[in-house]
CSV table of C-alpha atoms in Angstrom, one decimal:
chain,number,residue,atom,x,y,z
A,1,ALA,CA,-96.7,-43.9,-20.8
A,2,PRO,CA,-99.2,-46.5,-19.5
A,3,LEU,CA,-98.2,-49.7,-19.1
A,4,PRO,CA,-101.2,-52.1,-18.4
A,5,ALA,CA,-100.6,-54.9,-15.7
A,6,THR,CA,-102.9,-57.6,-14.1
A,7,PRO,CA,-103.3,-57.4,-10.4
A,8,ASN,CA,-101.9,-60.2,-8.7
A,9,PRO,CA,-104.2,-60.5,-5.6
A,10,GLU,CA,-101.3,-62.9,-3.9
A,11,TYR,CA,-98.9,-60.0,-3.7
A,12,TRP,CA,-101.4,-57.2,-2.8
A,13,LEU,CA,-100.9,-55.1,0.6
A,14,SER,CA,-103.6,-53.8,2.0
A,15,SER,CA,-102.4,-50.7,3.2
A,16,ARG,CA,-103.2,-47.1,2.0
A,17,GLN,CA,-100.8,-46.7,-0.9
A,18,THR,CA,-98.0,-43.8,-1.1
A,19,SER,CA,-99.2,-41.3,-3.4
A,20,GLU,CA,-97.7,-41.3,-7.0
A,21,LYS,CA,-96.2,-37.6,-6.3
A,22,ASP,CA,-94.1,-38.9,-3.2
A,23,ILE,CA,-93.0,-42.2,-4.7
A,24,THR,CA,-91.8,-40.0,-7.5
A,25,SER,CA,-90.3,-37.4,-6.0
A,26,TYR,CA,-88.5,-38.5,-2.8
A,27,ASN,CA,-86.0,-41.0,-4.3
A,28,ASN,CA,-82.6,-42.1,-3.2
A,29,PHE,CA,-80.7,-42.5,-6.8
A,30,TYR,CA,-77.2,-41.1,-5.9
A,31,GLU,CA,-76.3,-41.1,-9.8
A,32,PHE,CA,-78.3,-37.7,-9.8
A,33,GLY,CA,-77.3,-36.6,-6.5
A,34,THR,CA,-77.8,-37.1,-2.9
A,35,GLY,CA,-80.7,-35.2,-2.4
A,36,LYS,CA,-84.2,-36.7,-2.3
A,37,THR,CA,-85.4,-34.6,-4.8
A,38,ASP,CA,-82.2,-34.4,-7.0
A,39,PRO,CA,-83.3,-37.6,-8.8
A,40,MET,CA,-86.7,-36.1,-10.1
A,41,ARG,CA,-84.7,-32.9,-11.1
A,42,HIS,CA,-81.9,-34.4,-13.0
A,43,ALA,CA,-83.2,-38.0,-14.2
A,44,GLY,CA,-85.0,-36.7,-17.2
A,45,ALA,CA,-81.7,-36.7,-18.7
A,46,MET,CA,-80.9,-40.3,-18.8
A,47,GLN,CA,-81.3,-42.1,-22.2
A,48,THR,CA,-83.5,-45.6,-21.5
A,49,ARG,CA,-84.1,-46.3,-24.9
A,50,PRO,CA,-82.3,-48.1,-26.6
A,51,TRP,CA,-81.6,-50.4,-23.6
A,52,THR,CA,-80.3,-53.7,-23.1
A,53,VAL,CA,-79.9,-55.8,-20.4
A,54,ALA,CA,-77.1,-58.1,-20.3
A,55,ILE,CA,-76.7,-61.6,-18.6
A,56,GLU,CA,-73.6,-63.1,-17.9
A,57,GLY,CA,-71.5,-65.3,-15.8
A,58,GLU,CA,-72.5,-68.6,-14.7
A,59,VAL,CA,-75.1,-69.4,-17.0
A,60,ALA,CA,-76.1,-72.1,-19.6
A,61,LYS,CA,-77.1,-69.2,-22.0
A,62,PRO,CA,-75.7,-65.8,-21.8
A,63,ARG,CA,-77.9,-63.7,-23.6
A,64,THR,CA,-78.2,-59.9,-24.0
A,65,PHE,CA,-82.1,-59.0,-23.9
A,66,ASP,CA,-83.6,-55.7,-25.5
A,67,ILE,CA,-85.7,-54.0,-23.0
A,68,ASP,CA,-88.9,-54.3,-25.5
A,69,ASP,CA,-87.9,-58.5,-25.5
A,70,LEU,CA,-88.2,-58.3,-21.9
A,71,LEU,CA,-91.4,-56.3,-21.7
A,72,LYS,CA,-92.8,-59.1,-23.6
A,73,LEU,CA,-90.9,-62.1,-21.9
A,74,ALA,CA,-93.9,-62.5,-19.4
A,75,SER,CA,-97.4,-60.9,-18.8
A,76,LEU,CA,-97.0,-57.8,-16.5
A,77,GLU,CA,-98.4,-58.1,-13.0
A,78,GLU,CA,-99.0,-55.5,-10.7
A,79,ARG,CA,-98.3,-56.2,-7.0
A,80,ILE,CA,-98.5,-53.8,-4.0
A,81,TYR,CA,-95.4,-54.0,-1.9
A,82,ARG,CA,-94.4,-52.2,1.2
A,83,LEU,CA,-90.5,-50.7,0.6
A,84,ARG,CA,-88.9,-50.3,3.9
A,85,CYS,CA,-85.7,-47.9,3.3
A,86,VAL,CA,-82.7,-48.2,5.7
A,87,GLU,CA,-83.4,-44.4,6.3
A,88,ALA,CA,-86.6,-45.8,8.6
A,89,TRP,CA,-89.0,-44.7,6.2
A,90,SER,CA,-91.3,-46.5,4.4
A,91,MET,CA,-93.7,-46.1,1.4
A,92,VAL,CA,-96.5,-48.6,0.0
A,93,ILE,CA,-96.2,-48.7,-3.7
A,94,PRO,CA,-97.6,-50.6,-6.9
A,95,TRP,CA,-95.2,-52.2,-8.8
A,96,SER,CA,-95.6,-53.5,-12.4
A,97,GLY,CA,-93.1,-56.3,-13.6
A,98,TYR,CA,-92.7,-60.1,-12.8
A,99,SER,CA,-90.8,-62.6,-10.9
A,100,LEU,CA,-86.9,-62.1,-11.6
A,101,ALA,CA,-86.9,-66.0,-11.4
A,102,THR,CA,-88.7,-65.9,-15.0
A,103,LEU,CA,-86.1,-64.1,-16.7
A,104,LEU,CA,-83.2,-66.1,-14.8
A,105,LYS,CA,-84.7,-69.3,-15.5
A,106,GLN,CA,-84.3,-68.3,-19.6
A,107,VAL,CA,-80.6,-68.0,-19.3
A,108,GLU,CA,-80.2,-71.4,-17.1
A,109,PRO,CA,-77.8,-70.7,-14.2
A,110,THR,CA,-75.3,-73.4,-13.6
A,111,SER,CA,-74.5,-75.2,-10.4
A,112,LYS,CA,-71.7,-72.5,-9.7
A,113,ALA,CA,-74.3,-69.8,-9.9
A,114,LYS,CA,-74.4,-69.0,-6.0
A,115,TYR,CA,-74.9,-65.0,-6.2
A,116,VAL,CA,-76.5,-62.7,-8.7
A,117,GLU,CA,-75.2,-59.1,-8.8
A,118,PHE,CA,-76.9,-56.4,-10.6
A,119,VAL,CA,-74.9,-53.6,-12.2
A,120,THR,CA,-76.7,-49.9,-12.5
A,121,ALA,CA,-76.2,-47.9,-15.4
A,122,VAL,CA,-73.6,-45.4,-15.9
A,123,GLN,CA,-74.5,-42.1,-18.2
A,124,PRO,CA,-72.0,-39.7,-17.1
A,125,GLU,CA,-73.3,-37.0,-19.5
A,126,ALA,CA,-76.9,-37.4,-17.7
A,127,MET,CA,-75.8,-38.3,-14.3
A,128,PRO,CA,-74.2,-35.3,-12.4
A,129,GLY,CA,-73.7,-37.5,-9.2
A,130,LEU,CA,-71.1,-39.4,-10.7
A,131,ASN,CA,-68.9,-36.7,-10.1
A,132,ASP,CA,-69.2,-37.0,-6.3
A,133,ARG,CA,-67.3,-40.3,-5.6
A,134,ILE,CA,-69.6,-41.0,-2.9
A,135,ILE,CA,-69.6,-44.5,-4.5
A,136,ASP,CA,-67.2,-46.5,-6.7
A,137,TRP,CA,-69.6,-46.4,-9.9
A,138,PRO,CA,-71.4,-48.2,-11.1
A,139,TYR,CA,-73.8,-48.8,-8.2
A,140,VAL,CA,-73.7,-52.6,-7.5
A,141,GLU,CA,-76.1,-54.9,-5.8
A,142,GLY,CA,-76.7,-58.3,-5.1
A,143,LEU,CA,-78.6,-61.3,-3.7
A,144,ARG,CA,-77.9,-65.0,-3.0
A,145,ILE,CA,-79.2,-67.2,-5.9
A,146,ASP,CA,-82.1,-68.6,-3.7
A,147,GLU,CA,-83.1,-65.0,-2.7
A,148,ALA,CA,-83.0,-64.1,-6.3
A,149,MET,CA,-85.3,-67.4,-7.3
A,150,HIS,CA,-87.9,-66.1,-4.6
A,151,PRO,CA,-90.9,-65.4,-6.2
A,152,LEU,CA,-91.2,-62.3,-4.2
A,153,THR,CA,-88.1,-60.4,-5.5
A,154,MET,CA,-89.4,-59.0,-8.6
A,155,LEU,CA,-88.1,-57.5,-12.0
A,156,VAL,CA,-90.0,-53.8,-12.0
A,157,PHE,CA,-90.9,-52.1,-15.2
A,158,GLY,CA,-93.5,-50.1,-14.5
A,159,VAL,CA,-95.4,-48.1,-11.2
A,160,TYR,CA,-99.0,-47.1,-10.6
A,161,GLY,CA,-100.0,-48.5,-14.3
A,162,LYS,CA,-97.2,-46.7,-15.7
A,163,MET,CA,-94.1,-47.0,-17.0
A,164,LEU,CA,-91.1,-46.2,-14.5
A,165,PRO,CA,-90.4,-42.5,-14.3
A,166,ASN,CA,-86.5,-42.1,-14.8
A,167,GLN,CA,-86.1,-41.2,-11.2
A,168,ASN,CA,-87.8,-44.5,-9.9
A,169,GLY,CA,-84.9,-46.7,-11.7
A,170,ALA,CA,-86.3,-46.9,-15.3
A,171,PRO,CA,-86.5,-48.7,-17.8
A,172,VAL,CA,-85.9,-51.6,-15.3
A,173,ARG,CA,-85.2,-52.3,-11.6
A,174,MET,CA,-85.4,-54.4,-8.8
A,175,ALA,CA,-87.7,-54.6,-5.8
A,176,ILE,CA,-87.0,-56.9,-2.8
A,177,PRO,CA,-89.7,-56.0,-0.4
A,178,TRP,CA,-88.1,-58.0,2.9
A,179,LYS,CA,-84.7,-56.2,2.3
A,180,TYR,CA,-84.1,-52.3,2.8
A,181,GLY,CA,-84.5,-50.5,-0.3
A,182,PHE,CA,-80.9,-50.0,-1.5
A,183,LYS,CA,-81.0,-53.6,-2.4
A,184,SER,CA,-83.2,-53.1,-5.3
A,185,GLY,CA,-80.5,-51.8,-8.0
A,186,LYS,CA,-82.3,-49.3,-10.5
A,187,SER,CA,-81.8,-48.9,-14.4
A,188,ILE,CA,-79.9,-52.2,-14.6
A,189,VAL,CA,-77.7,-52.7,-17.5
A,190,LYS,CA,-76.3,-56.1,-16.4
A,191,ILE,CA,-77.1,-59.0,-14.5
A,192,ARG,CA,-74.0,-61.3,-13.6
A,193,LEU,CA,-74.4,-64.8,-11.9
A,194,ARG,CA,-71.3,-65.4,-9.7
A,195,GLU,CA,-69.8,-68.2,-7.7
A,196,THR,CA,-68.8,-65.7,-5.0
A,197,MET,CA,-70.7,-63.1,-3.1
A,198,PRO,CA,-70.3,-59.9,-5.0
A,199,VAL,CA,-69.2,-56.7,-2.7
A,200,THR,CA,-72.0,-54.6,-3.0
A,201,SER,CA,-71.8,-50.8,-2.9
A,202,TRP,CA,-72.9,-49.9,0.1
A,203,VAL,CA,-71.2,-52.7,1.6
A,204,GLY,CA,-67.9,-51.4,0.0
A,205,ILE,CA,-68.3,-48.0,1.6
A,206,ALA,CA,-69.2,-48.7,5.0
A,207,PRO,CA,-69.3,-52.5,5.9
A,208,ASN,CA,-70.2,-51.8,9.7
A,209,GLU,CA,-73.6,-49.9,9.1
A,210,TYR,CA,-74.7,-51.9,5.5
A,211,GLY,CA,-74.4,-55.7,5.2
A,212,PHE,CA,-75.0,-58.0,2.0
A,213,TYR,CA,-78.0,-59.2,3.4
A,214,ALA,CA,-79.9,-56.1,4.6
A,215,ASN,CA,-83.1,-57.9,5.6
A,216,VAL,CA,-85.5,-55.5,7.3
A,217,ASN,CA,-85.1,-56.3,10.8
A,218,PRO,CA,-86.3,-53.9,13.6
A,219,ALA,CA,-84.3,-55.8,16.4
A,220,VAL,CA,-80.6,-54.8,14.8
A,221,PRO,CA,-80.1,-51.1,14.7
A,222,HIS,CA,-78.0,-49.2,12.0
A,223,PRO,CA,-75.2,-47.8,13.9
A,224,ARG,CA,-76.4,-44.3,13.6
A,225,TRP,CA,-80.4,-44.7,14.4
A,226,SER,CA,-83.1,-47.7,15.4
A,227,GLN,CA,-84.4,-49.6,13.1
A,228,ALA,CA,-87.5,-50.9,15.7
A,229,THR,CA,-90.0,-48.0,14.2
A,230,GLU,CA,-90.6,-46.4,10.4
A,231,ARG,CA,-92.1,-43.3,9.0
A,232,ARG,CA,-94.6,-43.8,6.8
A,233,ILE,CA,-94.7,-41.2,3.9
A,234,GLY,CA,-97.6,-39.5,3.3
A,235,ASP,CA,-99.1,-40.0,6.9
A,236,GLY,CA,-98.7,-36.1,7.9
A,237,PHE,CA,-97.3,-34.3,10.5
A,238,PHE,CA,-98.8,-35.8,13.9
A,239,ALA,CA,-99.1,-39.7,12.8
A,240,PRO,CA,-97.0,-41.6,15.0
A,241,ARG,CA,-94.1,-43.6,13.5
A,242,VAL,CA,-95.2,-47.0,13.2
A,243,ASP,CA,-93.7,-50.7,14.3
A,244,THR,CA,-91.2,-52.0,11.8
A,245,LEU,CA,-91.9,-55.6,11.1
A,246,MET,CA,-89.4,-58.5,10.8
A,247,TYR,CA,-88.6,-58.7,7.1
A,248,ASN,CA,-90.8,-56.1,6.4
A,249,GLY,CA,-93.7,-58.2,7.1
A,250,TYR,CA,-92.7,-60.8,4.7
A,251,ALA,CA,-91.4,-63.3,7.1
A,252,ASP,CA,-93.8,-66.0,6.4
A,253,GLN,CA,-92.5,-66.3,2.8
A,254,VAL,CA,-88.9,-65.7,3.5
A,255,ALA,CA,-87.8,-66.3,6.9
A,256,SER,CA,-86.9,-70.0,6.3
A,257,LEU,CA,-84.3,-68.7,3.6
A,258,TYR,CA,-82.3,-67.4,6.7
A,259,ALA,CA,-82.7,-70.5,9.2
A,260,GLY,CA,-80.0,-71.0,11.8
A,261,MET,CA,-78.3,-67.5,10.5
A,262,ASP,CA,-77.2,-65.3,13.0
A,263,LEU,CA,-79.0,-62.3,11.8
A,264,ALA,CA,-77.1,-59.9,14.3
A,265,LYS,CA,-73.8,-60.7,12.5
A,266,ASN,CA,-75.4,-61.3,9.0
A,267,TYR,CA,-76.9,-57.7,8.7
B,1,MET,CA,-66.2,16.2,14.6
B,2,SER,CA,-63.4,12.9,15.0
B,3,THR,CA,-60.0,14.2,14.6
B,4,SER,CA,-58.6,11.1,13.0
B,5,GLY,CA,-59.9,11.9,9.4
B,6,ALA,CA,-60.2,8.2,7.8
B,7,MET,CA,-61.8,6.8,11.0
B,8,PRO,CA,-65.3,6.7,10.3
B,9,ALA,CA,-68.1,7.8,13.1
B,10,LYS,CA,-68.7,5.7,15.6
B,11,TRP,CA,-72.4,4.5,15.8
B,12,SER,CA,-73.8,5.0,19.2
B,13,ALA,CA,-75.5,1.9,20.8
B,14,LYS,CA,-78.9,3.7,20.0
B,15,GLN,CA,-78.0,3.8,16.6
B,16,VAL,CA,-77.4,0.0,16.4
B,17,GLY,CA,-80.5,-0.5,18.4
B,18,ARG,CA,-83.0,0.8,15.8
B,19,ILE,CA,-81.7,-1.7,13.3
B,20,LYS,CA,-82.6,-4.7,15.8
B,21,PRO,CA,-86.1,-5.2,14.9
B,22,LEU,CA,-85.1,-5.4,11.2
B,23,VAL,CA,-82.2,-7.9,12.0
B,24,PHE,CA,-85.2,-9.7,14.4
B,25,LEU,CA,-87.5,-10.2,11.3
B,26,ILE,CA,-84.6,-11.5,8.8
B,27,ALA,CA,-83.5,-14.0,11.8
B,28,LEU,CA,-87.1,-15.1,11.6
B,29,TYR,CA,-86.8,-15.9,7.5
B,30,PRO,CA,-86.7,-19.4,8.3
B,31,VAL,CA,-89.8,-19.9,10.3
B,32,LEU,CA,-91.5,-17.8,7.6
B,33,ARG,CA,-90.1,-19.8,4.8
B,34,TRP,CA,-91.2,-22.8,6.6
B,35,VAL,CA,-95.0,-21.8,6.9
B,36,TRP,CA,-95.0,-20.7,3.4
B,37,LEU,CA,-93.7,-24.0,2.2
B,38,GLY,CA,-95.8,-25.9,4.7
B,39,PHE,CA,-98.9,-24.3,2.9
B,40,SER,CA,-97.5,-24.3,-0.7
B,41,GLY,CA,-96.9,-28.1,-0.4
B,42,GLY,CA,-93.0,-27.5,-0.7
B,43,LEU,CA,-92.0,-29.5,2.5
B,44,GLY,CA,-91.8,-32.3,0.2
B,45,ALA,CA,-92.9,-36.0,0.8
B,46,ASN,CA,-91.2,-36.6,4.2
B,47,PRO,CA,-91.7,-32.9,5.8
B,48,PRO,CA,-90.6,-34.3,9.8
B,49,GLU,CA,-87.2,-34.9,7.8
B,50,PHE,CA,-87.1,-31.7,6.2
B,51,LEU,CA,-87.9,-29.6,9.6
B,52,ILE,CA,-85.5,-31.4,11.6
B,53,ARG,CA,-82.4,-31.1,9.0
B,54,SER,CA,-83.7,-27.5,8.3
B,55,SER,CA,-84.1,-26.2,11.8
B,56,GLY,CA,-80.2,-27.8,12.5
B,57,ILE,CA,-78.7,-26.1,9.6
B,58,TRP,CA,-80.4,-22.6,10.3
B,59,ALA,CA,-79.0,-23.0,14.1
B,60,LEU,CA,-75.5,-23.4,12.9
B,61,VAL,CA,-76.2,-20.2,10.5
B,62,ALA,CA,-77.2,-18.3,13.5
B,63,LEU,CA,-74.1,-19.8,15.7
B,64,CYS,CA,-71.9,-18.5,13.0
B,65,LEU,CA,-73.2,-15.1,12.5
B,66,THR,CA,-73.4,-14.5,16.4
B,67,LEU,CA,-69.4,-15.4,16.4
B,68,ALA,CA,-68.8,-13.1,13.4
B,69,ILE,CA,-70.1,-10.2,15.6
B,70,THR,CA,-67.0,-9.4,17.4
B,71,PRO,CA,-64.5,-9.8,13.6
B,72,LEU,CA,-67.3,-7.7,11.8
B,73,ARG,CA,-67.2,-5.0,14.7
B,74,ARG,CA,-63.4,-4.9,14.6
B,75,LEU,CA,-63.2,-5.0,11.0
B,76,ILE,CA,-65.4,-1.9,10.1
B,77,GLN,CA,-64.2,-0.1,13.5
B,78,GLN,CA,-68.1,0.1,15.0
B,79,PRO,CA,-68.0,-1.4,18.5
B,80,ALA,CA,-71.6,-1.0,19.4
B,81,VAL,CA,-72.7,-3.6,16.5
B,82,VAL,CA,-72.1,-5.7,19.5
B,83,ARG,CA,-75.6,-5.0,20.5
B,84,LEU,CA,-76.8,-7.4,17.8
B,85,ARG,CA,-74.6,-9.9,19.3
B,86,ARG,CA,-77.0,-11.2,22.0
B,87,MET,CA,-80.0,-11.4,20.0
B,88,LEU,CA,-78.5,-13.5,17.2
B,89,GLY,CA,-77.1,-15.8,20.3
B,90,LEU,CA,-80.6,-16.4,21.5
B,91,PHE,CA,-81.6,-17.3,17.7
B,92,ALA,CA,-79.0,-19.9,17.6
B,93,PHE,CA,-80.5,-21.4,20.7
B,94,PHE,CA,-84.1,-20.5,19.8
B,95,TYR,CA,-83.6,-23.1,16.3
B,96,THR,CA,-81.4,-25.3,18.1
B,97,VAL,CA,-84.4,-26.1,20.4
B,98,LEU,CA,-86.8,-26.6,17.3
B,99,HIS,CA,-84.2,-28.8,16.3
B,100,LEU,CA,-84.1,-30.8,19.2
B,101,LEU,CA,-87.7,-30.7,19.7
B,102,GLY,CA,-88.1,-32.2,16.1
B,103,TRP,CA,-85.9,-34.7,17.0
B,104,ALA,CA,-88.3,-35.6,20.7
B,105,LEU,CA,-91.5,-35.4,18.4
B,106,TRP,CA,-90.9,-36.9,15.0
B,107,GLU,CA,-87.7,-39.5,15.9
B,108,ARG,CA,-88.4,-40.3,19.3
B,109,GLY,CA,-92.3,-40.0,19.6
B,110,TRP,CA,-91.8,-38.0,22.9
B,111,SER,CA,-90.6,-40.9,24.5
B,112,LEU,CA,-88.1,-39.9,27.5
B,113,ALA,CA,-86.4,-43.9,27.5
B,114,SER,CA,-86.1,-43.9,23.3
B,115,MET,CA,-84.6,-40.7,23.8
B,116,TRP,CA,-82.1,-41.6,26.1
B,117,ASP,CA,-81.4,-44.9,24.5
B,118,ASP,CA,-80.8,-42.4,21.4
B,119,VAL,CA,-78.1,-40.4,23.6
B,120,VAL,CA,-76.4,-43.1,25.2
B,121,GLN,CA,-76.1,-45.4,21.9
B,122,ARG,CA,-75.4,-43.0,19.2
B,123,THR,CA,-72.4,-40.9,18.8
B,124,PHE,CA,-74.0,-38.1,16.9
B,125,ILE,CA,-76.9,-37.6,19.1
B,126,THR,CA,-74.5,-37.8,22.3
B,127,VAL,CA,-72.3,-34.9,20.7
B,128,GLY,CA,-75.4,-32.9,19.5
B,129,MET,CA,-76.9,-33.2,23.5
B,130,VAL,CA,-73.6,-32.6,24.8
B,131,ALA,CA,-73.5,-29.1,22.7
B,132,PHE,CA,-77.0,-28.4,23.5
B,133,VAL,CA,-76.2,-28.7,27.5
B,134,PRO,CA,-74.1,-25.4,27.9
B,135,MET,CA,-76.0,-23.8,25.2
B,136,VAL,CA,-79.2,-23.6,27.5
B,137,ALA,CA,-76.6,-22.0,30.4
B,138,LEU,CA,-75.5,-19.3,27.9
B,139,ALA,CA,-79.1,-18.5,27.1
B,140,VAL,CA,-80.1,-18.3,30.7
B,141,THR,CA,-77.1,-16.1,31.4
B,142,SER,CA,-77.5,-13.9,28.6
B,143,THR,CA,-79.3,-10.9,30.3
B,144,GLN,CA,-77.8,-7.9,31.6
B,145,GLY,CA,-79.0,-9.0,35.1
B,146,TRP,CA,-76.9,-12.2,34.9
B,147,MET,CA,-73.9,-10.0,33.2
B,148,ARG,CA,-73.6,-8.0,36.2
B,149,ARG,CA,-73.9,-11.0,39.1
B,150,LEU,CA,-71.4,-13.1,37.2
B,151,GLY,CA,-69.2,-10.1,36.5
B,152,ARG,CA,-65.9,-11.0,34.9
B,153,TYR,CA,-66.9,-15.0,35.0
B,154,TRP,CA,-69.4,-14.2,32.8
B,155,GLN,CA,-66.9,-13.8,29.7
B,156,THR,CA,-65.2,-16.9,30.7
B,157,LEU,CA,-68.5,-18.9,31.1
B,158,HIS,CA,-69.6,-17.5,27.4
B,159,ARG,CA,-66.3,-18.5,25.8
B,160,SER,CA,-67.9,-22.2,25.9
B,161,VAL,CA,-69.4,-20.9,22.8
B,162,TYR,CA,-66.4,-21.9,21.0
B,163,VAL,CA,-66.7,-25.4,22.3
B,164,ILE,CA,-70.5,-25.6,21.3
B,165,ALA,CA,-69.5,-24.6,17.7
B,166,GLY,CA,-67.2,-26.9,17.5
B,167,LEU,CA,-69.2,-29.8,18.8
B,168,SER,CA,-72.1,-28.2,16.7
B,169,VAL,CA,-70.2,-28.7,13.6
B,170,TRP,CA,-68.8,-32.5,14.6
B,171,HIS,CA,-72.3,-33.1,15.2
B,172,PHE,CA,-73.2,-32.2,11.6
B,173,TRP,CA,-70.0,-34.0,10.2
B,174,LEU,CA,-71.2,-37.2,11.9
B,175,VAL,CA,-74.6,-37.1,10.9
B,176,ARG,CA,-73.2,-36.9,7.1
B,177,ALA,CA,-70.7,-39.5,7.4
B,178,GLY,CA,-72.9,-42.3,6.3
B,179,LYS,CA,-73.3,-40.4,2.9
B,180,ASN,CA,-69.5,-39.8,2.7
B,181,ASP,CA,-71.2,-36.2,2.1
B,182,PHE,CA,-69.0,-33.7,3.8
B,183,PHE,CA,-69.0,-30.5,1.9
B,184,GLU,CA,-71.4,-28.6,4.2
B,185,PRO,CA,-70.1,-29.5,7.6
B,186,TYR,CA,-66.7,-28.9,6.0
B,187,ALA,CA,-67.8,-25.6,4.8
B,188,TYR,CA,-68.9,-24.5,8.1
B,189,GLY,CA,-66.1,-25.9,10.0
B,190,VAL,CA,-63.9,-23.5,8.0
B,191,VAL,CA,-66.3,-20.5,8.4
B,192,LEU,CA,-65.8,-21.5,12.1
B,193,VAL,CA,-61.9,-21.7,11.8
B,194,VAL,CA,-61.6,-18.2,10.0
B,195,LEU,CA,-63.7,-16.6,12.9
B,196,LEU,CA,-61.4,-18.1,15.6
B,197,LEU,CA,-58.2,-17.2,13.3
B,198,PHE,CA,-59.3,-13.7,13.3
B,199,ARG,CA,-59.9,-13.9,17.0
B,200,LEU,CA,-56.6,-15.1,17.7
B,201,VAL,CA,-54.7,-12.6,15.1
B,202,TYR,CA,-56.5,-10.0,17.1
B,203,VAL,CA,-54.7,-11.0,20.3
B,204,VAL,CA,-51.4,-11.7,19.1
B,205,ARG,CA,-51.2,-8.4,17.7
B,206,GLN,CA,-52.8,-6.7,20.9
B,207,ARG,CA,-50.1,-8.2,22.8
B,208,GLY,CA,-47.2,-7.1,20.2
B,209,ALA,CA,-48.6,-3.6,20.4
B,210,HIS,CA,-48.1,-3.7,24.1
B,211,GLY,CA,-44.7,-5.2,23.9
B,212,ARG,CA,-43.7,-2.1,21.9
B,213,GLN,CA,-44.8,0.3,24.5
C-alpha cells in the first residue's frame, strides 16, 4: 500500500538507490529462516494488524501505542540512508518514517533511562525460523540513550513510498545508518528504557564477533572477514568493492558520541 | 558364463567407459544451472556471494561422490566403476578452483597482499587453503603417466584425499559457525564418516579373512 512521505533533503544520500526488488528479496530476518530469500518467501504469514508497540521501563508516561497512532504521531519523512550489513555488503534505501526521538519524547524518559531496548515480535505460527534456536528469541537490540535520541536514528514505516513489506520489518522497524544493519530491529512490539546495558541478541550468541555498539568501522575487522570494503548490492559482476567509510559515512554527525572511546574494544 | 550363479556379470572397463560422457555432462550440471540462473535473474541480489557459496558446495559434493566410488564398486561388485573416479576427482578440483577464483576476484579484488592477509588472519580461510594445496598435487598426479612414475607411492599420496575432505568439512563448519547453522556441514561430515567407516570395515574383514586361512 502507498505511504506518502515528504523528502527530507537533510538526510538525502546522492548515491544510486538499490532497486526495490533487491531491497525486498535479500534480507536477514532469522525469524523466517537464515537464507537471504527466506524472509521474502515466509514473511507474508506474519500478522501486522492489529499491532501495538508498548513503551515501558524508565519513563514517566509508559504507554502502548497502536500502530495507526504511531503513523500519525509525526509527519512521515523520506530519507535516503546507506545500510551497511556486518556481512560486508551495503544498499542505499529510501526509508519513510521519523526520528525515534519524536516518539521517545512522548513518554518522557526518566534520568535513569541510560539505554533503550527494542524487542521484535514472536509469532510462532508465522515464523518457521523460531525453531532454529540460533537466537534466544525474541530478537533484542538496543542503543545508548544518546544514540537513540540522535536525529539520524529513525523509526521506519515504509520504503520506496510504500508500507514496509513484511520481510523488511513491517509494520515498524529501526534504521540506524552509522551502525551495522543487525542493530536495526525489525517488526518491533516493545521498546524498553533501562538503566543497564541490555544483552542484545548477537552479543549473547557471539560476543567476540559482535559488540553492543556495532558502529561501522573499516579499521576493526570481523574475526572472519575484513570490514575495510563492501559490496554494493546491484552493482553487477565486475564492479569492484567500495571502501567502507568510518561510521558508514555519517562521522560528521555521530563521531562526537564516541569521543575518547577505544573503538577496537567497544566494537 | 560365470559359474557363481548369484554374482552379476562383471562390467568391462570399456563398458564403464561408455557412460563416462554421460557422467561428465551430469557433473557439469552446476555450471549449466549457474548460466541458466544468470540469464533468468535467478542469482539473487548478491550474485558473487551466491556463486562463491554454490561452487564451494558443489566442490564438496563432487569430493563426496569421488570418495563414494570405492564403497560403491565393492557394494555392487563392479570393480570397473573405478574408471569414473578420476573424472569425479577432477570435477571436485574444478569446482574448488572456481570457488577459490570467486573469492580471489569478488572478495579480495585480485590483490595478492589482501589474499595473503585473509589466509594468515582468518582460520576458515587458512583451513580452506591448506585443503587446496594437496588437491593441486592430486590433480597434477592424476594422469596415467604419473601413476606409473610414482608406482606404489601414488596410492600413498592419493590417500591424502581423506585429509582434504576432512579439512573441507572443517572449513565449511567454520564458515557456518557465525550463524550457529551447522546442519549442512554436519550432514557432509556424516557422509564422510560413513564413507570412511565403510573402508575400515572392509579392511578389518579382509584381515579377518586372511587370518582364517
